[in-house]
mmCIF file of C-alpha atoms in Angstrom:
data_model
loop_
_atom_site.group_PDB
_atom_site.id
_atom_site.type_symbol
_atom_site.label_atom_id
_atom_site.label_comp_id
_atom_site.label_asym_id
_atom_site.label_seq_id
_atom_site.Cartn_x
_atom_site.Cartn_y
_atom_site.Cartn_z
ATOM 1 C CA UNK L 16 -6.033 34.365 -1.629
ATOM 2 C CA UNK L 17 -4.017 33.809 -4.784
ATOM 3 C CA UNK L 18 -5.599 31.613 -7.592
ATOM 4 C CA UNK L 19 -2.258 29.903 -7.803
ATOM 5 C CA UNK L 20 -1.449 28.626 -4.267
ATOM 6 C CA UNK L 21 0.242 25.627 -5.489
ATOM 7 C CA UNK L 22 2.761 27.461 -7.853
ATOM 8 C CA UNK L 23 3.439 30.128 -5.259
ATOM 9 C CA UNK L 24 4.222 27.551 -2.617
ATOM 10 C CA UNK L 25 6.540 25.700 -4.763
ATOM 11 C CA UNK L 26 8.416 28.981 -5.809
ATOM 12 C CA UNK L 27 8.676 30.222 -2.232
ATOM 13 C CA UNK L 28 9.952 26.800 -0.924
ATOM 14 C CA UNK L 29 12.556 26.678 -3.837
ATOM 15 C CA UNK L 30 13.707 30.165 -2.914
ATOM 16 C CA UNK L 31 13.976 29.289 0.692
ATOM 17 C CA UNK L 32 16.347 26.260 0.219
ATOM 18 C CA UNK L 33 20.102 27.067 -0.337
ATOM 19 C CA UNK L 34 22.120 25.049 -2.703
ATOM 20 C CA UNK L 35 24.306 23.818 0.183
ATOM 21 C CA UNK L 36 21.245 22.361 1.942
ATOM 22 C CA UNK L 37 20.750 19.901 -0.972
ATOM 23 C CA UNK L 38 24.423 19.248 -1.619
ATOM 24 C CA UNK L 39 25.017 21.756 -4.592
ATOM 25 C CA UNK L 40 27.912 24.260 -5.080
ATOM 26 C CA UNK L 41 26.879 27.890 -4.591
ATOM 27 C CA UNK L 42 27.051 28.474 -8.382
ATOM 28 C CA UNK L 43 28.249 32.029 -8.547
ATOM 29 C CA UNK L 44 26.030 35.191 -8.235
ATOM 30 C CA UNK L 45 22.389 34.644 -7.551
ATOM 31 C CA UNK L 46 19.524 37.098 -7.446
ATOM 32 C CA UNK L 47 18.042 34.997 -4.632
ATOM 33 C CA UNK L 48 19.715 32.781 -2.131
ATOM 34 C CA UNK L 49 17.522 29.845 -3.098
ATOM 35 C CA UNK L 50 17.759 27.249 -5.627
ATOM 36 C CA UNK L 51 17.519 28.012 -9.458
ATOM 37 C CA UNK L 52 14.598 26.466 -11.391
ATOM 38 C CA UNK L 53 17.080 24.358 -13.208
ATOM 39 C CA UNK L 54 18.718 23.144 -10.102
ATOM 40 C CA UNK L 55 15.389 22.056 -8.580
ATOM 41 C CA UNK L 56 14.319 20.579 -11.850
ATOM 42 C CA UNK L 57 17.413 18.518 -11.944
ATOM 43 C CA UNK L 58 17.075 17.246 -8.485
ATOM 44 C CA UNK L 59 13.388 16.232 -8.985
ATOM 45 C CA UNK L 60 13.850 14.757 -12.216
ATOM 46 C CA UNK L 61 11.594 16.994 -14.220
ATOM 47 C CA UNK L 62 12.069 19.473 -16.992
ATOM 48 C CA UNK L 63 12.691 23.164 -16.384
ATOM 49 C CA UNK L 64 9.786 24.004 -18.737
ATOM 50 C CA UNK L 65 7.389 21.849 -16.537
ATOM 51 C CA UNK L 66 8.483 23.269 -13.215
ATOM 52 C CA UNK L 67 7.967 26.908 -14.745
ATOM 53 C CA UNK L 68 4.530 25.786 -15.765
ATOM 54 C CA UNK L 69 3.804 24.578 -12.351
ATOM 55 C CA UNK L 70 5.114 27.785 -10.676
ATOM 56 C CA UNK L 71 3.201 30.021 -13.131
ATOM 57 C CA UNK L 72 0.104 28.126 -12.606
ATOM 58 C CA UNK L 73 -0.185 26.960 -16.293
ATOM 59 C CA UNK L 74 -0.167 23.315 -15.280
ATOM 60 C CA UNK L 75 -2.236 22.482 -12.222
ATOM 61 C CA UNK L 76 -2.423 18.666 -12.305
ATOM 62 C CA UNK L 77 1.032 17.283 -11.254
ATOM 63 C CA UNK L 78 0.921 13.615 -10.447
ATOM 64 C CA UNK L 79 1.597 12.456 -6.935
ATOM 65 C CA UNK L 80 4.943 11.097 -8.101
ATOM 66 C CA UNK L 81 5.945 14.536 -9.239
ATOM 67 C CA UNK L 82 4.885 16.157 -6.086
ATOM 68 C CA UNK L 83 6.771 13.570 -4.034
ATOM 69 C CA UNK L 84 9.961 14.107 -6.256
ATOM 70 C CA UNK L 85 9.753 17.960 -5.642
ATOM 71 C CA UNK L 86 9.038 17.365 -1.963
ATOM 72 C CA UNK L 87 12.030 15.271 -1.585
ATOM 73 C CA UNK L 88 14.171 17.713 -3.497
ATOM 74 C CA UNK L 89 13.085 20.604 -1.314
ATOM 75 C CA UNK L 90 13.579 18.601 1.810
ATOM 76 C CA UNK L 91 10.013 19.316 2.916
ATOM 77 C CA UNK L 92 8.897 18.156 6.543
ATOM 78 C CA UNK L 93 5.772 16.090 6.773
ATOM 79 C CA UNK L 94 3.372 18.863 7.512
ATOM 80 C CA UNK L 95 4.571 20.856 4.411
ATOM 81 C CA UNK L 96 4.171 17.618 2.279
ATOM 82 C CA UNK L 97 0.574 17.460 3.602
ATOM 83 C CA UNK L 98 0.001 20.943 2.642
ATOM 84 C CA UNK L 99 1.531 20.520 -0.850
ATOM 85 C CA UNK L 100 -0.950 17.669 -1.484
ATOM 86 C CA UNK L 101 -3.943 19.470 -0.294
ATOM 87 C CA UNK L 102 -3.138 22.493 -2.497
ATOM 88 C CA UNK L 103 -2.753 20.128 -5.418
ATOM 89 C CA UNK L 104 -6.009 18.543 -4.945
ATOM 90 C CA UNK L 105 -7.600 22.188 -4.639
ATOM 91 C CA UNK L 106 -5.964 23.230 -7.856
ATOM 92 C CA UNK L 107 -7.253 20.156 -9.595
ATOM 93 C CA UNK L 108 -10.878 20.769 -8.574
ATOM 94 C CA UNK L 109 -11.112 18.256 -5.808
ATOM 95 C CA UNK L 110 -11.330 14.527 -5.741
ATOM 96 C CA UNK L 111 -12.869 12.335 -8.458
ATOM 97 C CA UNK L 112 -16.049 10.474 -7.729
ATOM 98 C CA UNK L 113 -15.509 7.164 -6.001
ATOM 99 C CA UNK L 114 -17.676 4.477 -7.449
ATOM 100 C CA UNK L 115 -16.131 1.443 -5.882
ATOM 101 C CA UNK L 116 -17.434 0.161 -2.403
ATOM 102 C CA UNK L 117 -15.787 2.424 0.323
ATOM 103 C CA UNK L 118 -13.702 0.621 2.880
ATOM 104 C CA UNK L 119 -16.056 -0.738 5.692
ATOM 105 C CA UNK L 120 -15.931 1.776 8.759
ATOM 106 C CA UNK L 121 -18.915 0.011 10.732
ATOM 107 C CA UNK L 122 -18.209 -2.742 13.230
ATOM 108 C CA UNK L 123 -20.584 -5.778 13.604
ATOM 109 C CA UNK L 124 -21.987 -6.305 17.065
ATOM 110 C CA UNK L 125 -20.353 -9.636 17.318
ATOM 111 C CA UNK L 126 -16.825 -8.191 16.613
ATOM 112 C CA UNK L 127 -17.539 -5.469 19.085
ATOM 113 C CA UNK L 128 -18.415 -8.234 21.666
ATOM 114 C CA UNK L 129 -15.255 -9.990 20.959
ATOM 115 C CA UNK L 130 -13.194 -6.760 21.832
ATOM 116 C CA UNK L 131 -15.071 -6.509 24.928
ATOM 117 C CA UNK L 132 -14.007 -10.117 25.894
ATOM 118 C CA UNK L 133 -10.415 -9.246 25.086
ATOM 119 C CA UNK L 134 -10.312 -6.479 27.787
ATOM 120 C CA UNK L 135 -8.136 -5.233 29.069
ATOM 121 C CA UNK L 136 -5.716 -6.671 26.637
ATOM 122 C CA UNK L 137 -4.567 -4.462 23.883
ATOM 123 C CA UNK L 138 -6.511 -5.267 20.563
ATOM 124 C CA UNK L 139 -7.586 -3.105 17.569
ATOM 125 C CA UNK L 140 -9.754 -3.528 14.639
ATOM 126 C CA UNK L 141 -8.497 -2.255 11.234
ATOM 127 C CA UNK L 142 -10.016 -2.094 7.901
ATOM 128 C CA UNK L 143 -8.253 -2.650 4.486
ATOM 129 C CA UNK L 144 -6.816 0.975 4.444
ATOM 130 C CA UNK L 145 -5.356 0.674 7.961
ATOM 131 C CA UNK L 146 -7.903 2.810 9.736
ATOM 132 C CA UNK L 147 -8.697 2.110 13.130
ATOM 133 C CA UNK L 148 -12.262 1.291 13.432
ATOM 134 C CA UNK L 149 -12.543 0.181 17.200
ATOM 135 C CA UNK L 150 -10.228 -0.898 20.015
ATOM 136 C CA UNK L 151 -10.174 -2.029 23.705
ATOM 137 C CA UNK L 152 -9.353 0.270 26.503
ATOM 138 C CA UNK L 153 -6.049 -1.551 26.919
ATOM 139 C CA UNK L 154 -5.001 -0.539 23.237
ATOM 140 C CA UNK L 155 -6.021 3.073 24.109
ATOM 141 C CA UNK L 156 -3.784 2.945 27.217
ATOM 142 C CA UNK L 157 -1.010 1.333 25.087
ATOM 143 C CA UNK L 158 -1.139 3.146 21.791
ATOM 144 C CA UNK L 159 -2.888 6.530 22.911
ATOM 145 C CA UNK L 160 0.234 8.135 24.704
ATOM 146 C CA UNK L 161 2.144 7.394 21.542
ATOM 147 C CA UNK L 162 -0.123 9.474 19.400
ATOM 148 C CA UNK L 163 -1.514 6.690 17.342
ATOM 149 C CA UNK L 164 -5.192 7.679 18.163
ATOM 150 C CA UNK L 165 -4.702 11.462 17.695
ATOM 151 C CA UNK L 166 -6.007 11.943 14.343
ATOM 152 C CA UNK L 167 -9.846 11.853 13.518
ATOM 153 C CA UNK L 168 -10.374 9.222 12.183
ATOM 154 C CA UNK L 169 -7.044 7.525 13.434
ATOM 155 C CA UNK L 170 -5.130 5.507 10.906
ATOM 156 C CA UNK L 171 -2.285 3.209 11.871
ATOM 157 C CA UNK L 172 -0.804 3.328 8.433
ATOM 158 C CA UNK L 173 -0.821 7.256 8.234
ATOM 159 C CA UNK L 174 0.541 7.461 11.774
ATOM 160 C CA UNK L 175 3.478 5.079 11.081
ATOM 161 C CA UNK L 176 4.417 6.805 7.622
ATOM 162 C CA UNK L 177 3.669 10.456 8.384
ATOM 163 C CA UNK L 178 3.934 11.261 12.111
ATOM 164 C CA UNK L 179 7.647 11.857 13.308
ATOM 165 C CA UNK L 180 6.761 10.126 16.678
ATOM 166 C CA UNK L 181 6.249 6.757 15.089
ATOM 167 C CA UNK L 182 10.070 6.028 14.647
ATOM 168 C CA UNK L 183 10.604 6.447 18.191
ATOM 169 C CA UNK L 184 7.487 4.643 19.291
ATOM 170 C CA UNK L 185 8.394 1.504 17.182
ATOM 171 C CA UNK L 186 12.253 0.832 17.307
ATOM 172 C CA UNK L 187 11.679 -1.842 14.675
ATOM 173 C CA UNK L 188 9.969 0.850 12.553
ATOM 174 C CA UNK L 189 11.074 -0.616 9.242
ATOM 175 C CA UNK L 190 9.431 -4.106 10.056
ATOM 176 C CA UNK L 191 6.237 -2.525 10.817
ATOM 177 C CA UNK L 192 6.214 -0.357 7.780
ATOM 178 C CA UNK L 193 6.957 -3.621 5.594
ATOM 179 C CA UNK L 194 4.066 -5.349 7.139
ATOM 180 C CA UNK L 195 1.643 -2.547 6.834
ATOM 181 C CA UNK L 196 2.561 -2.133 2.957
ATOM 182 C CA UNK L 197 2.171 -5.733 2.544
ATOM 183 C CA UNK L 198 -1.215 -5.647 3.808
ATOM 184 C CA UNK L 199 -2.197 -2.684 1.336
ATOM 185 C CA UNK L 200 -0.680 -4.736 -1.400
ATOM 186 C CA UNK L 201 -2.763 -7.786 -0.874
ATOM 187 C CA UNK L 202 -4.041 -9.210 -4.360
ATOM 188 C CA UNK L 203 -7.623 -8.089 -5.289
ATOM 189 C CA UNK L 204 -7.469 -4.912 -3.180
ATOM 190 C CA UNK L 205 -6.878 -2.430 -5.986
ATOM 191 C CA UNK L 206 -9.687 0.126 -5.814
ATOM 192 C CA UNK L 207 -9.945 4.017 -5.977
ATOM 193 C CA UNK L 208 -10.037 4.397 -2.248
ATOM 194 C CA UNK L 209 -6.692 2.611 -1.950
ATOM 195 C CA UNK L 210 -5.472 4.531 -4.908
ATOM 196 C CA UNK L 211 -6.299 7.719 -3.128
ATOM 197 C CA UNK L 212 -4.377 6.686 0.063
ATOM 198 C CA UNK L 213 -1.339 5.684 -1.991
ATOM 199 C CA UNK L 214 -1.256 9.035 -3.790
ATOM 200 C CA UNK L 215 -1.536 10.700 -0.457
ATOM 201 C CA UNK L 216 1.292 8.688 1.046
ATOM 202 C CA UNK L 217 3.431 9.130 -2.065
ATOM 203 C CA UNK L 218 3.410 12.794 -1.411
ATOM 204 C CA UNK L 219 3.166 12.951 2.420
ATOM 205 C CA UNK L 220 5.694 10.013 3.279
ATOM 206 C CA UNK L 221 7.705 10.039 0.209
ATOM 207 C CA UNK L 222 10.518 7.170 -0.567
ATOM 208 C CA UNK L 223 9.989 5.405 2.686
ATOM 209 C CA UNK L 224 6.530 4.479 1.627
ATOM 210 C CA UNK L 225 6.946 4.408 -2.281
ATOM 211 C CA UNK L 226 10.099 2.299 -2.201
ATOM 212 C CA UNK L 227 8.009 -0.280 -0.246
ATOM 213 C CA UNK L 228 4.890 -0.051 -2.250
ATOM 214 C CA UNK L 229 6.454 -0.359 -5.621
ATOM 215 C CA UNK L 230 9.267 -2.680 -4.612
ATOM 216 C CA UNK L 231 9.118 -6.637 -4.648
ATOM 217 C CA UNK L 232 5.951 -7.981 -3.173
ATOM 218 C CA UNK L 233 6.152 -9.620 0.157
ATOM 219 C CA UNK L 234 3.929 -11.917 1.981
ATOM 220 C CA UNK L 235 1.931 -10.279 4.934
ATOM 221 C CA UNK L 236 3.123 -11.596 8.363
ATOM 222 C CA UNK L 237 0.373 -12.575 10.677
ATOM 223 C CA UNK L 238 2.446 -13.329 13.802
ATOM 224 C CA UNK L 239 5.620 -12.138 15.267
ATOM 225 C CA UNK L 240 7.295 -9.920 18.019
ATOM 226 C CA UNK L 241 7.589 -6.110 17.911
ATOM 227 C CA UNK L 242 9.169 -3.657 20.231
ATOM 228 C CA UNK L 243 7.319 -0.526 21.508
ATOM 229 C CA UNK L 244 8.706 2.354 23.563
ATOM 230 C CA UNK L 245 6.037 3.556 25.957
ATOM 231 C CA UNK L 246 6.495 6.828 27.851
ATOM 232 C CA UNK L 247 4.978 5.171 31.096
ATOM 233 C CA UNK L 248 5.977 1.435 30.784
ATOM 234 C CA UNK L 249 9.316 1.801 28.863
ATOM 235 C CA UNK L 250 10.367 -0.662 26.180
ATOM 236 C CA UNK L 251 7.896 -3.556 25.751
ATOM 237 C CA UNK L 252 8.434 -6.683 23.739
ATOM 238 C CA UNK L 253 4.866 -7.433 22.381
ATOM 239 C CA UNK L 254 3.915 -10.652 20.466
ATOM 240 C CA UNK L 255 1.211 -9.864 17.887
ATOM 241 C CA UNK L 256 -1.449 -12.043 16.013
ATOM 242 C CA UNK L 257 -3.356 -10.731 13.195
ATOM 243 C CA UNK L 258 -6.597 -12.329 12.507
ATOM 244 C CA UNK L 259 -8.427 -11.730 9.195
ATOM 245 C CA UNK L 260 -12.228 -11.719 9.675
ATOM 246 C CA UNK L 261 -14.180 -13.943 7.104
ATOM 247 C CA UNK L 262 -16.507 -11.293 5.732
ATOM 248 C CA UNK L 263 -16.673 -9.113 2.857
ATOM 249 C CA UNK L 264 -15.987 -6.053 5.053
ATOM 250 C CA UNK L 265 -12.164 -6.860 4.709
ATOM 251 C CA UNK L 266 -11.388 -6.163 8.345
ATOM 252 C CA UNK L 267 -8.556 -7.556 10.520
ATOM 253 C CA UNK L 268 -8.206 -7.815 14.262
ATOM 254 C CA UNK L 269 -4.674 -7.138 15.688
ATOM 255 C CA UNK L 270 -3.944 -8.384 19.324
ATOM 256 C CA UNK L 271 -1.075 -7.634 21.384
ATOM 257 C CA UNK L 272 0.322 -10.133 24.075
ATOM 258 C CA UNK L 273 3.339 -9.937 26.281
ATOM 259 C CA UNK L 274 6.568 -11.528 24.792
ATOM 260 C CA UNK L 275 8.409 -11.950 27.915
ATOM 261 C CA UNK L 276 7.971 -11.767 31.681
ATOM 262 C CA UNK L 277 9.274 -8.225 31.999
ATOM 263 C CA UNK L 278 6.630 -6.910 29.475
ATOM 264 C CA UNK L 279 3.977 -8.921 31.251
ATOM 265 C CA UNK L 280 4.681 -7.181 34.392
ATOM 266 C CA UNK L 281 4.912 -3.848 32.803
ATOM 267 C CA UNK L 282 1.560 -4.325 31.107
ATOM 268 C CA UNK L 283 -0.103 -5.307 34.338
ATOM 269 C CA UNK L 284 1.019 -2.049 35.897
ATOM 270 C CA UNK L 285 0.048 0.144 32.805
ATOM 271 C CA UNK L 286 -3.482 -1.775 32.253
ATOM 272 C CA UNK L 287 -4.212 -2.405 35.894
#
């Protein structure tokens, strides 16, 4: 294995992208069919010298913003963005020590009992990073076929921003993305664990995440109606209620209810 995996990956991806794919003219004779360093540097908003140092392994600590700009310029799909981020962390010697209290991943017995009482309705418990800590069987029937629970551990935030299936599953994807980012940006939530998630999504999700996270602040919505396309039940209109639990664990309960008679009937069939 090369000791410059990050630089090699950037170089091979640059050489695999043609000027036409990124809206540039061919530009005369080329030694390779891919982009020149100067072209990629211009598209990503970095200097040619800096890009050269990255490709040659003389700089191994690019910021998440630089990685996101390069990924956008190279038109990288999600899986290659994830790979790029993993290589950058490996080249940088791993993750820094996290001194702040990590996000809660345990569930109080009373909260678990509350979820049991909500069966078979769809309900899910989230922590401050949007990770799924517990859910009803009804939520598994609703969200499982969409792919929301595929990861280990599952994360609603990461599914919405990095899984291609999310935009089909949630026709009102932009509204859901706004809501999730607003929760991440709640005052007082700045901590290294959140910073790490933001760095990850900056690279793996790119502009759809960063434009929201660094844009004007919005007030998190705690109730509303969202549409969901289910492979068995069809399109559903679900009213949601988000309940912030009153404890330092910073967890919230998301409950879905049918918003119309057609959805109620479809949920009855789906959930038995």
